[in-house]
């Protein structure tokens, strides 16, 4: 499939099944996603796989971040919407030339590319975040270093069988593209 076709047919899948790509399955996709444009090739990103009980620990960290009113059970259950969560991490590299925002743009590009590649490989994927994404308990649960921040998680599992739902509405290029 061409990049054009892959993008036009991509859909986020909110309800996925119990199978997920293995650690090894991800290698080729991560290698390809890592080819995005990257000023000074700083590689300012990394990914963390969360499977099994790691998802429970994330639910508890989100509940800790929310405080006393949190519905802990519900938050833990939400982390089980997919068998694999891939945490997206921007790793800020010291650089006089490349500011932080450019490095976030690179990490975000990797995340979009990986999401597209997983979709093209037949997996169901959805990028999710939440208000507590950059909270201290969630940082600690991921063992982030001081120069790292989360960009959310790709929820990955097998796509439901049958015809894929087509994109409801495409953007109108004229609304987004101008000339000077
Ligand atoms: C950084 C980022 C964070 C997102 N967080 C959420 C989220 O927490 N919950 C949600 O329902 N959708 C979230 N989305 C949107 C979905 O991933 C998805 O794009 C949306 O449901 C539209 O579906 P589509 O990708 O098929 O157009 C997020 C997207 C991005 C890029």
Coordinates of C-alpha atoms and ligand atoms in Angstrom, one line a residue:
X1 CA 0.0 0.0 0.0
X2 CA 1.3 3.5 -0.7
X3 CA 1.7 6.0 2.0
X4 CA -1.2 7.9 0.5
X5 CA -3.5 4.9 0.7
X6 CA -2.3 4.0 4.2
X7 CA -3.1 7.4 5.5
X8 CA -6.4 7.7 3.8
X9 CA -7.5 4.3 5.2
X10 CA -6.1 4.7 8.7
X11 CA -8.7 4.7 11.5
X12 CA -8.2 4.7 15.2
X13 CA -9.7 1.6 16.9
X14 CA -11.1 2.1 20.4
X15 CA -12.2 -1.5 21.0
X16 CA -9.4 -4.0 20.4
X17 CA -9.0 -7.8 21.1
X18 CA -6.7 -9.7 23.3
X19 CA -3.7 -10.3 20.9
X20 CA -0.9 -7.8 20.5
X21 CA 2.3 -7.6 18.6
X22 CA 5.3 -9.1 20.4
X23 CA 8.4 -7.2 21.5
X24 CA 10.1 -8.6 18.5
X25 CA 7.2 -7.8 16.1
X26 CA 7.7 -4.2 17.1
X27 CA 11.4 -4.0 16.1
X28 CA 10.8 -3.5 12.3
X29 CA 8.0 -1.0 12.9
X30 CA 10.0 1.0 15.4
X31 CA 13.0 1.0 13.0
X32 CA 10.8 2.4 10.3
X33 CA 9.0 4.9 12.5
X34 CA 12.5 6.2 13.6
X35 CA 13.2 7.4 10.1
X36 CA 11.1 10.6 10.6
X37 CA 12.8 14.0 10.0
X38 CA 15.0 14.7 13.1
X39 CA 17.0 17.9 13.4
X40 CA 20.6 17.1 14.2
X41 CA 19.6 13.4 14.5
X42 CA 19.2 13.8 18.2
X43 CA 16.8 10.8 18.4
X44 CA 14.8 12.5 21.2
X45 CA 12.4 9.7 21.9
X46 CA 11.9 6.3 23.3
X47 CA 9.0 3.9 23.7
X48 CA 8.0 1.7 26.7
X49 CA 5.8 -1.4 26.3
X50 CA 3.3 -1.9 29.1
X51 CA 1.6 -5.3 29.2
X52 CA -0.1 -7.4 31.9
X53 CA 0.3 -6.1 35.4
X54 CA 2.2 -3.0 34.2
X55 CA -1.2 -1.7 33.0
X56 CA -2.6 -2.1 36.5
X57 CA 0.3 -0.1 37.9
X58 CA -0.5 2.6 35.4
X59 CA -4.1 2.7 36.5
X60 CA -3.1 3.0 40.1
X61 CA -0.6 5.8 39.3
X62 CA -3.4 7.7 37.5
X63 CA -5.6 7.2 40.5
X64 CA -2.9 8.4 42.9
X65 CA -2.5 11.5 40.6
X66 CA -6.2 12.2 40.7
X67 CA -6.3 12.1 44.5
X68 CA -8.9 11.0 47.0
X69 CA -11.9 11.4 44.6
X70 CA -10.5 9.0 42.0
X71 CA -12.4 5.9 40.9
X72 CA -9.4 3.6 41.2
X73 CA -11.2 0.5 39.9
X74 CA -12.4 2.3 36.8
X75 CA -9.0 3.7 36.0
X76 CA -7.4 0.3 36.3
X77 CA -10.1 -1.2 34.2
X78 CA -9.5 1.5 31.5
X79 CA -5.9 0.4 31.2
X80 CA -7.2 -3.0 30.1
X81 CA -8.9 -1.7 27.0
X82 CA -5.9 -3.1 25.1
X83 CA -3.4 -5.9 25.8
X84 CA -0.5 -3.6 24.9
X85 CA 0.1 0.1 25.7
X86 CA 3.1 1.8 24.2
X87 CA 4.2 4.8 26.2
X88 CA 5.5 7.6 24.0
X89 CA 8.3 9.4 25.6
X90 CA 10.1 12.6 24.5
X91 CA 13.7 12.5 25.6
X92 CA 15.0 16.0 25.7
X93 CA 18.6 16.1 24.5
X94 CA 20.9 19.0 25.3
X95 CA 21.4 21.1 22.2
X96 CA 22.2 24.7 21.5
X97 CA 20.6 24.4 18.1
X98 CA 17.4 22.3 18.6
X99 CA 14.9 23.7 21.1
X100 CA 12.6 21.5 23.2
X101 CA 9.6 22.1 20.9
X102 CA 11.4 20.7 17.9
X103 CA 12.3 17.6 19.9
X104 CA 8.7 17.1 20.9
X105 CA 7.8 17.4 17.2
X106 CA 10.2 14.6 16.4
X107 CA 8.9 12.3 19.1
X108 CA 5.3 13.1 18.1
X109 CA 6.2 12.3 14.4
X110 CA 7.6 8.9 15.5
X111 CA 4.3 8.2 17.4
X112 CA 2.2 9.1 14.4
X113 CA 4.4 7.0 12.1
X114 CA 4.3 4.0 14.5
X115 CA 0.5 4.3 14.8
X116 CA 0.2 4.3 11.0
X117 CA 2.5 1.3 10.6
X118 CA 0.7 -0.7 13.3
X119 CA -2.6 0.1 11.5
X120 CA -1.2 -0.9 8.2
X121 CA 0.0 -4.2 9.7
X122 CA -3.6 -5.0 10.7
X123 CA -3.5 -4.0 14.4
X124 CA -6.0 -1.8 16.1
X125 CA -4.4 1.3 17.5
X126 CA -5.6 4.4 19.4
X127 CA -3.4 7.2 20.8
X128 CA -4.8 8.2 24.2
X129 CA -3.7 10.7 26.9
X130 CA -5.4 12.1 30.0
X131 CA -5.2 15.0 32.4
X132 CA -2.7 13.2 34.6
X133 CA -0.4 12.1 31.8
X134 CA 2.5 14.3 33.0
X135 CA 1.7 13.9 36.8
X136 CA 4.4 12.9 39.2
X137 CA 3.0 9.4 40.1
X138 CA 2.7 8.6 36.3
X139 CA 6.2 9.8 35.7
X140 CA 7.5 7.7 38.5
X141 CA 5.6 4.6 37.4
X142 CA 7.4 4.9 34.0
X143 CA 10.7 5.5 35.7
X144 CA 11.2 8.6 33.6
X145 CA 14.4 10.6 33.9
X146 CA 14.2 14.4 34.6
X147 CA 14.7 15.2 30.9
X148 CA 11.8 13.0 29.8
X149 CA 8.1 13.6 29.3
X150 CA 5.2 11.5 28.2
X151 CA 3.2 12.2 25.1
X152 CA 0.5 9.6 26.0
X153 CA 0.1 5.9 25.0
X154 CA -0.7 3.9 21.9
X155 CA -3.3 1.3 22.9
X156 CA -2.7 -1.7 20.6
X157 CA -4.5 -5.0 20.1
X158 CA -6.1 -7.0 17.4
X159 CA -8.6 -5.1 15.2
X160 CA -12.1 -6.4 15.2
X161 CA -12.8 -8.8 12.3
X162 CA -14.9 -7.6 9.3
X163 CA -15.0 -4.6 7.2
X164 CA -13.0 -1.7 8.6
X165 CA -15.1 1.4 9.2
X166 CA -14.3 4.0 6.5
X167 CA -13.2 7.5 7.5
X168 CA -16.3 9.5 8.1
X169 CA -15.0 12.9 7.0
X170 CA -11.9 13.9 5.3
X171 CA -10.3 17.3 5.8
X172 CA -10.8 19.9 3.1
X173 CA -7.3 20.8 1.9
X174 CA -8.5 24.3 1.0
X175 CA -9.2 25.0 4.8
X176 CA -5.6 24.0 5.7
X177 CA -3.4 25.0 2.9
X178 CA -2.7 28.6 1.8
X179 CA -0.1 30.3 -0.4
X180 CA 1.8 33.5 0.2
Ligands
LIG1 C1 -1.8 13.4 21.4 C2 -3.1 12.8 21.2 C3 -3.8 12.4 22.4 C4 -5.1 11.9 22.2 N1 -5.8 11.5 23.4 C5 -7.0 11.0 23.2 C6 -7.7 10.5 24.4 O1 -7.3 10.6 25.5 N2 -9.0 10.0 24.2 C7 -9.6 9.9 23.0 O2 -10.7 9.5 22.9 N3 -8.9 10.3 21.9 C8 -7.6 10.8 22.0 N4 -7.0 11.1 20.8 C9 -7.6 11.0 19.5 C10 -7.7 9.6 19.0 O3 -6.4 9.0 19.0 C11 -8.2 9.6 17.5 O4 -7.4 10.3 16.7 C12 -9.6 10.0 17.5 O5 -10.5 9.2 18.2 C13 -10.2 10.2 16.0 O6 -10.1 8.9 15.3 P1 -9.2 8.8 14.0 O7 -7.8 8.8 14.4 O8 -9.7 7.5 13.4 O9 -9.6 10.0 13.1 C14 -5.7 11.7 20.9 C15 -4.9 11.9 19.8 C16 -3.6 12.5 20.0 C17 -2.8 12.8 18.7

